[in-house]
Short mmCIF file of C-alpha atoms in Angstrom, two decimals:
data_model
loop_
_atom_site.label_atom_id
_atom_site.label_comp_id
_atom_site.label_asym_id
_atom_site.label_seq_id
_atom_site.Cartn_x
_atom_site.Cartn_y
_atom_site.Cartn_z
CA MET A 1 13.14 -29.67 27.00
CA PHE A 2 15.98 -28.80 29.32
CA ALA A 3 18.66 -31.37 30.03
CA PRO A 4 18.64 -32.98 33.48
CA GLU A 5 21.25 -31.62 35.88
CA PHE A 6 24.78 -32.92 35.52
CA ASP A 7 28.27 -32.02 36.70
CA TYR A 8 30.59 -30.71 34.00
CA TYR A 9 34.36 -31.27 33.72
CA ARG A 10 36.59 -30.06 30.93
CA ALA A 11 39.62 -32.24 30.23
CA GLY A 12 42.85 -30.69 28.95
CA SER A 13 44.32 -33.98 27.76
CA VAL A 14 43.29 -37.57 27.04
CA ALA A 15 45.07 -38.70 30.23
CA GLU A 16 43.12 -36.16 32.28
CA ALA A 17 39.86 -37.18 30.59
CA ARG A 18 40.53 -40.80 31.54
CA GLU A 19 41.25 -39.81 35.14
CA LEU A 20 37.98 -37.87 35.25
CA LEU A 21 36.10 -40.87 33.80
CA ASP A 22 37.62 -43.07 36.51
CA ALA A 23 36.84 -40.58 39.27
CA HIS A 24 33.21 -40.06 38.29
CA PRO A 25 31.06 -43.15 38.01
CA ASP A 26 28.10 -42.79 35.67
CA SER A 27 29.88 -40.15 33.58
CA THR A 28 29.75 -39.77 29.80
CA VAL A 29 32.26 -38.33 27.35
CA LEU A 30 31.13 -35.18 25.53
CA ALA A 31 32.74 -34.35 22.18
CA GLY A 32 30.76 -32.24 19.66
CA GLY A 33 27.54 -32.90 21.54
CA HIS A 34 25.35 -33.38 18.48
CA SER A 35 24.12 -36.81 19.56
CA LEU A 36 24.57 -36.56 23.32
CA ILE A 37 22.98 -33.16 24.01
CA PRO A 38 19.71 -34.00 22.17
CA ILE A 39 19.59 -37.28 24.13
CA LEU A 40 19.95 -35.33 27.40
CA LYS A 41 17.32 -32.79 26.36
CA LEU A 42 14.92 -35.56 25.41
CA ARG A 43 15.60 -37.06 28.85
CA LEU A 44 16.72 -40.35 27.38
CA ALA A 45 19.77 -40.31 29.62
CA ALA A 46 20.74 -38.62 32.85
CA PRO A 47 24.47 -39.14 33.47
CA ALA A 48 25.83 -37.74 36.73
CA ALA A 49 28.70 -36.02 34.93
CA LEU A 50 29.88 -35.02 31.47
CA ILE A 51 33.59 -35.14 30.69
CA ASP A 52 34.15 -32.61 27.91
CA ILE A 53 37.04 -33.60 25.61
CA GLY A 54 36.03 -30.99 23.01
CA ARG A 55 39.05 -28.72 23.53
CA ILE A 56 41.83 -31.31 23.41
CA ASP A 57 43.55 -30.00 20.29
CA ALA A 58 45.74 -33.08 19.95
CA LEU A 59 42.61 -35.01 18.93
CA ARG A 60 41.87 -32.75 15.99
CA GLY A 61 43.11 -32.92 12.42
CA ILE A 62 43.80 -35.09 9.38
CA ALA A 63 47.33 -36.19 8.51
CA SER A 64 48.96 -38.79 6.28
CA ASP A 65 52.38 -40.42 6.34
CA GLY A 66 52.02 -41.36 2.67
CA SER A 67 50.20 -44.64 3.19
CA THR A 68 48.08 -44.32 6.36
CA ILE A 69 45.75 -41.41 7.03
CA ARG A 70 45.05 -40.60 10.67
CA ILE A 71 41.95 -38.62 11.55
CA GLY A 72 41.68 -37.28 15.10
CA ALA A 73 38.48 -38.14 16.94
CA LEU A 74 37.50 -34.48 17.30
CA THR A 75 37.75 -33.70 13.58
CA THR A 76 34.38 -32.31 12.51
CA HIS A 77 32.24 -33.59 9.64
CA ALA A 78 32.74 -30.22 7.91
CA GLU A 79 36.54 -30.52 8.13
CA ILE A 80 36.38 -34.05 6.71
CA ALA A 81 34.01 -32.99 3.91
CA ALA A 82 36.43 -30.21 2.92
CA SER A 83 39.66 -32.25 3.09
CA ASP A 84 41.47 -32.46 -0.27
CA LEU A 85 43.63 -35.30 1.07
CA LEU A 86 40.54 -37.39 1.86
CA LYS A 87 38.79 -36.44 -1.40
CA GLY A 88 41.77 -37.81 -3.29
CA LYS A 89 42.62 -40.87 -1.19
CA ALA A 90 39.39 -41.94 0.58
CA ALA A 91 36.63 -40.23 -1.40
CA ALA A 92 33.68 -42.05 0.21
CA LEU A 93 34.43 -40.48 3.60
CA PRO A 94 34.23 -36.76 2.71
CA GLU A 95 31.31 -37.60 0.43
CA ALA A 96 29.40 -39.13 3.36
CA ALA A 97 30.49 -36.50 5.91
CA GLY A 98 29.17 -33.75 3.63
CA GLN A 99 25.71 -35.33 3.70
CA ILE A 100 25.34 -35.61 7.47
CA GLY A 101 22.51 -33.53 8.95
CA ASP A 102 22.80 -29.81 8.20
CA PRO A 103 25.69 -27.27 8.33
CA ALA A 104 25.25 -26.71 12.08
CA VAL A 105 25.57 -30.45 12.76
CA ARG A 106 28.58 -30.76 10.43
CA ASN A 107 30.36 -27.81 12.04
CA ARG A 108 30.06 -29.23 15.56
CA GLY A 109 29.62 -32.99 15.16
CA THR A 110 32.81 -35.07 15.24
CA ILE A 111 33.88 -38.33 13.62
CA GLY A 112 34.78 -39.80 17.01
CA GLY A 113 31.50 -38.87 18.64
CA ASN A 114 29.60 -40.18 15.63
CA VAL A 115 31.16 -43.64 15.60
CA ALA A 116 31.30 -43.99 19.40
CA HIS A 117 27.54 -43.33 19.42
CA ALA A 118 27.16 -45.89 16.58
CA ASP A 119 23.64 -44.97 15.61
CA PRO A 120 22.52 -47.50 12.98
CA ALA A 121 21.13 -44.65 10.88
CA SER A 122 24.46 -42.86 10.86
CA ASP A 123 26.54 -42.61 7.67
CA LEU A 124 30.10 -42.98 8.87
CA PRO A 125 30.08 -46.54 10.31
CA ALA A 126 29.38 -48.13 6.90
CA VAL A 127 31.96 -45.91 5.17
CA LEU A 128 34.70 -46.61 7.71
CA ALA A 129 33.96 -50.35 7.60
CA CYS A 130 34.23 -50.21 3.80
CA LEU A 131 37.54 -48.34 3.91
CA GLY A 132 39.00 -50.91 6.33
CA ALA A 133 39.47 -48.35 9.09
CA ALA A 134 41.24 -49.07 12.36
CA PHE A 135 39.76 -47.41 15.44
CA VAL A 136 42.32 -46.17 17.95
CA ILE A 137 41.16 -46.55 21.56
CA GLU A 138 43.07 -45.36 24.60
CA GLY A 139 42.63 -47.07 27.96
CA ALA A 140 44.46 -48.05 31.12
CA ASP A 141 46.81 -50.35 29.17
CA GLY A 142 47.67 -47.74 26.56
CA GLU A 143 46.53 -47.61 22.97
CA ARG A 144 44.84 -50.41 21.04
CA ARG A 145 43.58 -50.64 17.47
CA VAL A 146 40.30 -52.32 16.59
CA SER A 147 38.99 -53.14 13.09
CA ALA A 148 35.46 -52.15 12.06
CA PRO A 149 33.83 -55.61 12.40
CA ASP A 150 35.13 -55.80 15.99
CA PHE A 151 34.42 -52.15 16.75
CA PHE A 152 30.73 -52.07 15.78
CA GLN A 153 29.30 -54.79 18.02
CA GLY A 154 25.62 -54.12 17.49
CA LEU A 155 23.00 -51.45 17.81
CA MET A 156 24.76 -48.42 19.36
CA THR A 157 27.28 -50.74 20.93
CA THR A 158 31.02 -50.46 20.28
CA ALA A 159 34.29 -51.89 21.53
CA VAL A 160 35.02 -48.71 23.51
CA GLY A 161 34.98 -49.68 27.21
CA GLU A 162 33.52 -47.61 30.06
CA ASP A 163 36.96 -46.30 31.02
CA GLU A 164 38.31 -45.86 27.49
CA ILE A 165 38.31 -43.03 24.97
CA LEU A 166 38.28 -43.25 21.19
CA THR A 167 41.12 -41.00 20.06
CA GLY A 168 41.15 -41.42 16.31
CA VAL A 169 40.56 -43.41 13.14
CA GLU A 170 43.19 -44.69 10.71
CA LEU A 171 42.68 -45.48 7.01
CA SER A 172 44.86 -46.76 4.22
CA GLU A 173 45.20 -44.41 1.25
CA ALA A 174 43.56 -45.64 -1.93
CA GLY A 175 46.17 -47.12 -4.29
CA ASP A 176 46.44 -46.75 -8.09
CA GLY A 177 43.21 -47.79 -9.80
CA GLU A 178 41.34 -47.83 -6.49
CA ALA A 179 38.48 -45.54 -5.49
CA SER A 180 35.51 -45.39 -3.14
CA ALA A 181 32.07 -43.78 -3.04
CA TYR A 182 29.05 -43.42 -0.77
CA SER A 183 25.42 -43.45 -1.83
CA LYS A 184 22.55 -42.82 0.53
CA PHE A 185 18.79 -42.81 0.78
CA ALA A 186 18.42 -39.92 3.22
CA HIS A 187 15.40 -39.46 5.43
CA PRO A 188 13.97 -36.20 4.03
CA ALA A 189 13.60 -34.53 7.44
CA SER A 190 16.49 -35.78 9.58
CA ARG A 191 18.93 -36.65 6.75
CA TYR A 192 19.67 -39.85 8.65
CA ALA A 193 20.44 -42.79 6.37
CA VAL A 194 17.40 -44.97 5.68
CA ILE A 195 19.86 -46.96 3.57
CA GLY A 196 23.54 -46.04 3.28
CA THR A 197 25.98 -47.84 1.00
CA ALA A 198 29.74 -47.52 0.72
CA ALA A 199 31.76 -49.18 -2.03
CA LYS A 200 35.48 -49.41 -2.74
CA VAL A 201 36.72 -50.98 -5.95
CA GLY A 202 40.03 -51.65 -7.62
CA LEU A 203 40.20 -51.67 -11.43
CA SER A 204 42.88 -52.82 -13.83
CA ASP A 205 42.23 -52.49 -17.59
CA GLY A 206 38.49 -52.42 -16.95
CA VAL A 207 38.56 -55.59 -14.86
CA CYS A 208 37.57 -55.49 -11.21
CA THR A 209 40.53 -56.63 -9.08
CA SER A 210 39.02 -55.93 -5.66
CA ALA A 211 35.68 -54.90 -4.25
CA ARG A 212 34.33 -54.11 -0.83
CA VAL A 213 30.69 -53.17 -0.33
CA VAL A 214 29.19 -52.29 3.06
CA VAL A 215 25.61 -51.31 3.85
CA GLY A 216 24.23 -49.43 6.83
CA GLY A 217 21.01 -47.74 7.88
CA LEU A 218 18.83 -50.82 7.63
CA VAL A 219 20.96 -52.98 9.94
CA PRO A 220 22.03 -52.53 13.60
CA ALA A 221 25.71 -52.39 12.62
CA PRO A 222 27.44 -52.21 9.20
CA VAL A 223 27.15 -55.38 7.10
CA ARG A 224 29.51 -56.44 4.30
CA ALA A 225 27.74 -57.51 1.13
CA GLY A 226 30.01 -60.45 0.31
CA ALA A 227 27.83 -61.80 -2.49
CA VAL A 228 27.96 -58.48 -4.31
CA GLU A 229 31.74 -58.37 -3.98
CA GLN A 230 32.16 -61.92 -5.29
CA ALA A 231 30.01 -61.17 -8.32
CA LEU A 232 32.36 -58.33 -9.29
CA VAL A 233 35.90 -59.53 -8.65
CA GLY A 234 37.63 -60.91 -11.75
CA GLN A 235 34.94 -59.62 -14.11
CA ALA A 236 35.07 -56.91 -16.77
CA VAL A 237 33.03 -54.10 -15.23
CA THR A 238 29.99 -52.97 -17.18
CA THR A 239 26.80 -51.16 -16.19
CA GLU A 240 24.94 -54.46 -16.52
CA LEU A 241 27.41 -56.30 -14.28
CA ILE A 242 27.11 -53.61 -11.57
CA ALA A 243 23.29 -53.79 -11.69
CA GLU A 244 23.31 -57.59 -11.57
CA ALA A 245 25.85 -57.75 -8.73
CA SER A 246 23.98 -55.10 -6.73
CA ARG A 247 20.87 -57.29 -6.71
CA LYS A 248 22.77 -59.82 -4.61
CA VAL A 249 22.89 -57.46 -1.62
CA GLY A 250 19.83 -59.20 -0.15
CA ASP A 251 21.89 -62.41 0.24
CA SER A 252 23.93 -60.70 2.95
CA LEU A 253 20.97 -59.28 4.88
CA ASP A 254 19.46 -61.42 7.63
CA ASP A 255 15.72 -60.70 7.81
CA ASP A 256 15.72 -61.07 11.60
CA ASP A 257 18.24 -58.24 11.98
CA LEU A 258 16.73 -55.68 9.64
CA LEU A 259 15.53 -52.37 11.04
CA GLY A 260 12.39 -50.63 9.91
CA ASP A 261 10.12 -47.87 11.11
CA VAL A 262 6.78 -46.32 10.20
CA TYR A 263 8.39 -44.39 7.35
CA ALA A 264 10.26 -47.24 5.72
CA SER A 265 9.62 -50.86 6.71
CA ALA A 266 12.41 -53.40 6.93
CA GLY A 267 11.03 -55.20 3.86
CA TYR A 268 10.93 -52.00 1.81
CA ARG A 269 14.48 -51.11 2.77
CA LYS A 270 15.74 -54.57 1.88
CA ALA A 271 13.93 -54.53 -1.47
CA SER A 272 15.34 -51.14 -2.46
CA ALA A 273 18.87 -51.51 -1.06
CA HIS A 274 20.22 -52.71 -4.43
CA ALA A 275 19.57 -49.30 -6.00
CA TRP A 276 21.88 -47.57 -3.51
CA VAL A 277 24.51 -50.30 -3.85
CA ARG A 278 24.42 -49.74 -7.60
CA GLY A 279 24.79 -45.98 -7.06
CA ALA A 280 27.84 -46.36 -4.83
CA LEU A 281 29.47 -48.94 -7.12
CA SER A 282 28.88 -46.88 -10.27
CA ALA A 283 30.42 -43.79 -8.67
CA ALA A 284 33.40 -45.73 -7.29
CA VAL A 285 34.04 -47.38 -10.68
CA ALA A 286 33.83 -44.01 -12.46
CA ARG A 287 36.43 -42.59 -10.05
CA ALA A 288 38.72 -45.60 -10.26
CA GLY A 289 38.62 -45.78 -14.05
CA MET B 1 5.73 -53.50 19.40
CA ASP B 2 5.98 -57.15 18.48
CA PHE B 3 8.92 -59.46 18.97
CA LYS B 4 9.45 -62.98 17.70
CA GLY B 5 12.50 -65.10 18.26
CA ARG B 6 13.65 -68.70 18.20
CA TYR B 7 16.60 -70.01 20.19
CA ASN B 8 18.07 -73.51 20.12
CA PHE B 9 19.65 -75.34 23.04
CA ASP B 10 21.73 -78.48 23.16
CA ALA B 11 19.83 -79.67 26.25
CA SER B 12 16.54 -81.29 27.20
CA PRO B 13 13.34 -79.18 27.44
CA ASP B 14 13.24 -79.96 31.18
CA ARG B 15 16.61 -78.32 31.75
CA VAL B 16 15.79 -75.34 29.55
CA PHE B 17 12.42 -74.83 31.23
CA ASP B 18 13.93 -75.03 34.72
CA ALA B 19 16.65 -72.52 33.86
CA MET B 20 14.23 -70.09 32.22
CA THR B 21 11.89 -70.15 35.20
CA ASN B 22 14.61 -69.98 37.88
CA PRO B 23 14.72 -66.38 39.13
CA ARG B 24 18.42 -66.57 39.99
CA THR B 25 19.41 -67.79 36.53
CA VAL B 26 17.16 -65.24 34.87
CA ALA B 27 18.53 -62.37 36.97
CA ALA B 28 22.10 -63.46 36.24
CA CYS B 29 21.49 -63.62 32.49
CA LEU B 30 19.28 -60.56 32.00
CA PRO B 31 21.62 -57.70 31.01
CA GLY B 32 21.55 -54.92 33.59
CA CYS B 33 19.38 -56.87 36.05
CA ASP B 34 20.66 -57.07 39.61
CA ALA B 35 18.09 -59.36 41.18
CA LEU B 36 14.55 -60.67 41.02
CA GLU B 37 12.92 -60.33 44.45
CA PRO B 38 10.13 -62.87 45.02
CA LEU B 39 6.71 -61.38 45.75
CA GLY B 40 4.94 -64.78 45.94
CA ASP B 41 2.71 -66.60 43.43
CA ASN B 42 5.48 -66.64 40.79
CA ARG B 43 5.65 -62.85 40.85
CA TYR B 44 8.93 -61.01 41.19
CA GLN B 45 10.08 -57.46 41.56
CA ALA B 46 12.87 -56.51 39.17
CA THR B 47 15.19 -53.58 38.64
CA MET B 48 16.92 -53.36 35.30
CA MET B 49 19.37 -50.99 33.71
CA ILE B 50 18.87 -50.93 29.96
CA GLY B 51 21.25 -48.91 27.89
CA VAL B 52 22.56 -48.53 24.39
CA ALA B 53 25.30 -45.95 23.87
CA ALA B 54 24.52 -42.83 25.86
CA ILE B 55 20.82 -43.69 26.13
CA LYS B 56 20.40 -45.36 29.48
CA GLY B 57 17.42 -45.91 31.72
CA ARG B 58 16.69 -47.71 34.96
CA PHE B 59 13.44 -49.64 34.94
CA LYS B 60 11.58 -50.92 37.98
CA GLY B 61 8.71 -53.30 37.65
CA THR B 62 7.16 -56.70 38.14
CA VAL B 63 7.65 -59.97 36.32
CA GLU B 64 5.04 -62.68 36.56
CA LEU B 65 5.17 -66.28 35.32
CA ARG B 66 1.76 -67.74 34.46
CA ASP B 67 0.26 -70.85 32.93
CA LEU B 68 3.36 -72.85 33.80
CA GLU B 69 3.30 -76.22 32.04
CA ARG B 70 6.64 -77.90 32.60
CA PRO B 71 8.44 -78.37 30.25
CA VAL B 72 6.45 -77.16 27.26
CA SER B 73 5.23 -73.61 27.80
CA TYR B 74 4.51 -70.62 30.00
CA THR B 75 3.51 -67.00 29.78
CA LEU B 76 5.63 -64.11 31.00
CA ARG B 77 3.97 -60.84 31.97
CA VAL B 78 6.11 -57.79 32.53
CA ALA B 79 5.21 -54.27 33.60
CA GLY B 80 7.71 -51.58 34.45
CA LYS B 81 8.47 -47.94 34.39
CA GLY B 82 11.58 -45.84 34.56
CA THR B 83 13.06 -42.46 33.84
CA VAL B 84 12.81 -42.83 30.07
CA GLY B 85 9.31 -44.30 29.83
CA PHE B 86 7.17 -47.27 30.67
CA ALA B 87 6.63 -50.71 29.21
CA LYS B 88 3.99 -53.37 29.60
CA GLY B 89 4.04 -56.65 27.79
CA GLN B 90 3.37 -60.31 27.57
CA ALA B 91 5.44 -63.09 26.08
CA ARG B 92 4.41 -66.62 25.22
CA ILE B 93 7.25 -69.10 25.50
CA GLU B 94 7.01 -72.55 23.93
CA ILE B 95 9.71 -75.17 24.20
CA GLY B 96 9.86 -77.88 21.57
CA GLU B 97 11.97 -81.04 21.58
CA SER B 98 13.93 -82.51 18.71
CA GLY B 99 16.17 -85.41 19.61
CA SER B 100 18.46 -84.36 22.45
CA SER B 101 18.03 -80.63 21.82
CA SER B 102 15.33 -78.07 22.45
CA SER B 103 13.99 -75.12 20.57
CA VAL B 104 12.51 -72.13 22.39
CA ALA B 105 9.99 -69.98 20.52
CA VAL B 106 9.21 -66.56 21.94
CA ILE B 107 6.27 -64.48 20.78
CA ALA B 108 5.94 -61.19 22.61
CA LYS B 109 3.80 -58.10 22.41
CA ALA B 110 4.55 -54.93 24.32
CA GLN B 111 3.29 -51.43 24.71
CA VAL B 112 5.95 -48.83 25.28
CA GLY B 113 5.24 -45.23 26.20
CA GLY B 114 6.92 -42.09 27.42
CA PRO B 115 9.96 -40.26 26.00
CA VAL B 116 11.66 -43.43 24.74
CA ALA B 117 8.62 -44.34 22.63
CA ARG B 118 8.20 -40.84 21.20
CA VAL B 119 11.76 -40.37 20.03
CA GLY B 120 13.37 -43.79 20.25
CA GLN B 121 10.77 -45.73 18.28
CA ARG B 122 13.18 -46.79 15.53
CA LEU B 123 15.55 -48.26 18.10
CA LEU B 124 13.06 -50.25 20.19
CA ALA B 125 12.93 -53.42 18.09
CA GLY B 126 16.70 -53.53 17.70
CA THR B 127 17.26 -53.02 21.42
CA THR B 128 14.72 -55.71 22.30
CA LYS B 129 16.44 -58.19 20.02
CA MET B 130 19.85 -57.32 21.41
CA VAL B 131 18.69 -57.86 25.02
CA ALA B 132 16.95 -61.14 24.06
CA ASP B 133 20.00 -62.42 22.15
CA LYS B 134 22.30 -61.65 25.09
CA PHE B 135 19.88 -63.28 27.54
CA PHE B 136 19.60 -66.52 25.56
CA ALA B 137 23.34 -66.67 24.81
CA CYS B 138 24.02 -66.49 28.57
CA LEU B 139 21.28 -69.01 29.30
CA ARG B 140 22.73 -71.38 26.72
CA GLN B 141 26.09 -71.34 28.49
CA LYS B 142 24.41 -72.15 31.80
CA VAL B 143 22.15 -74.88 30.44
CA GLU B 144 24.68 -76.56 28.19
CA GLY B 145 27.35 -76.32 30.87
CA VAL B 146 29.81 -74.54 28.59
CA PRO B 147 32.13 -72.27 30.56
CA PRO B 148 31.57 -68.61 29.63
#
C-alpha cells in the first residue's frame, strides 16, 4: 500500500530537529525508516509530519575513549556488524546486528531507530540491556543518560519523550577475561527474534566472576535472568553448569507478561528459552576463556 | 483475542465498583481517552487514542455497562472503529472481597479486524495488557486516595 500523506522536513542538526518536532504537533522522527515506513504503508499510523534526521552526520559513527564506546544513533546495523572495535570489546552487539533482517534492512536500519521503536521481537534491546548500555537522549533541558531498565518501559514504549531525540548509545568496553555473545531463535521468514538471548560473563582461572543474562523476543521489554546469573557466579564453569544454570531462565519470566503468536505460543517460547540462553552463555564463555 | 487479568485494591468493593462505573473516573484513567459522553441507559460514546511507538490510531465507539450488580459484578460491552481497524468485545468484571481489600477479576473476549489485526496480531495481547495495567494503576491511586 501507499503511505498516507504527510509533510516532510529534513533537519540539518539535532537542535533543528527538536525545533521542527516542537513546531509540528503529531510529527514523528524518521531515521533509517525500516520500521516507520512499513508502518505508514500498512496504514498503522498517519502522522501529520515526518522529521527526517537521517542526514545529520554528527549522529553517525562508533568511537571509543579507551573505556566507553559511543555509538551514534544513526549508525546502521551493517556498520555495527562490521566494526572491529565492537567485535573485540562488545562482541554480542555486532553479532546481533549482523542477524537483523536482510542486507537491505541492515544497510538502512539504524541502532537509534531500532531501540526507539522498541519492538519486543527486535534483537538490540536485549543486547544493549545485557551490555549495560546508557541511552543518550537530547531534550529541552539538554542531554540526559538513561539505563536500559529505565529506557525500555514496556511494549514499544521507551523513555524518549515526545519532544526528545535519542542521539546515541554508550557502552563500557569489555575488560580482561570478559566477553559477550548473542544467541537467537529467528523467525524463518522475518528474522525477528522469537527468542533472543544476550550473555556477558567474566572468567578468572575458569571460575565465573560475573554474569549478566538478558532475554528478549518473548517478553514486552528485555528481562534479566537473575536466577541464571546467580547459578553461575562463583562457580567453576563447565558445560554441565551452563546447561543447569540456563534451565533457571523460567524463574525470571512472568507468565502473565509472555508474548506468543500463532507460530510460537508463549508456553513454547518459555519452555525452549533455556536452549538459547545456553547457546549465548557457551559462546560468551568460549570468548572469555 | 482473550484477556484475563486480576487487580487488587486496598479499598472496599463498594468504592472500587463505584470508581469503575463512574464515567468521569474511567475517562480520566483510560490512556488516550478524552471523555465518555453519556448516551443514556448506561451507554457512553468514547474517543480513544491508542498508540505504541509510531503505531497510533484514534478509535471512536460506544461503551455499555450491563448487568450491574453493585458491588460484585457487571459486564462491559465495547464496540469501536478507527483508522487502523475495528474492535468489538465484552468483558466480565467480578469484584471479590477479602478483609478490607478487594480483588477485581477481568475476563474479556474481543474480535479485532482491519489492518491492525492483519499485521499487528503479535502485538495485540501485549498492548491490551499495557492499557489495562495503566488503567488499573490509575484507578488504584484514585480509589486508595494515594496522590499520583
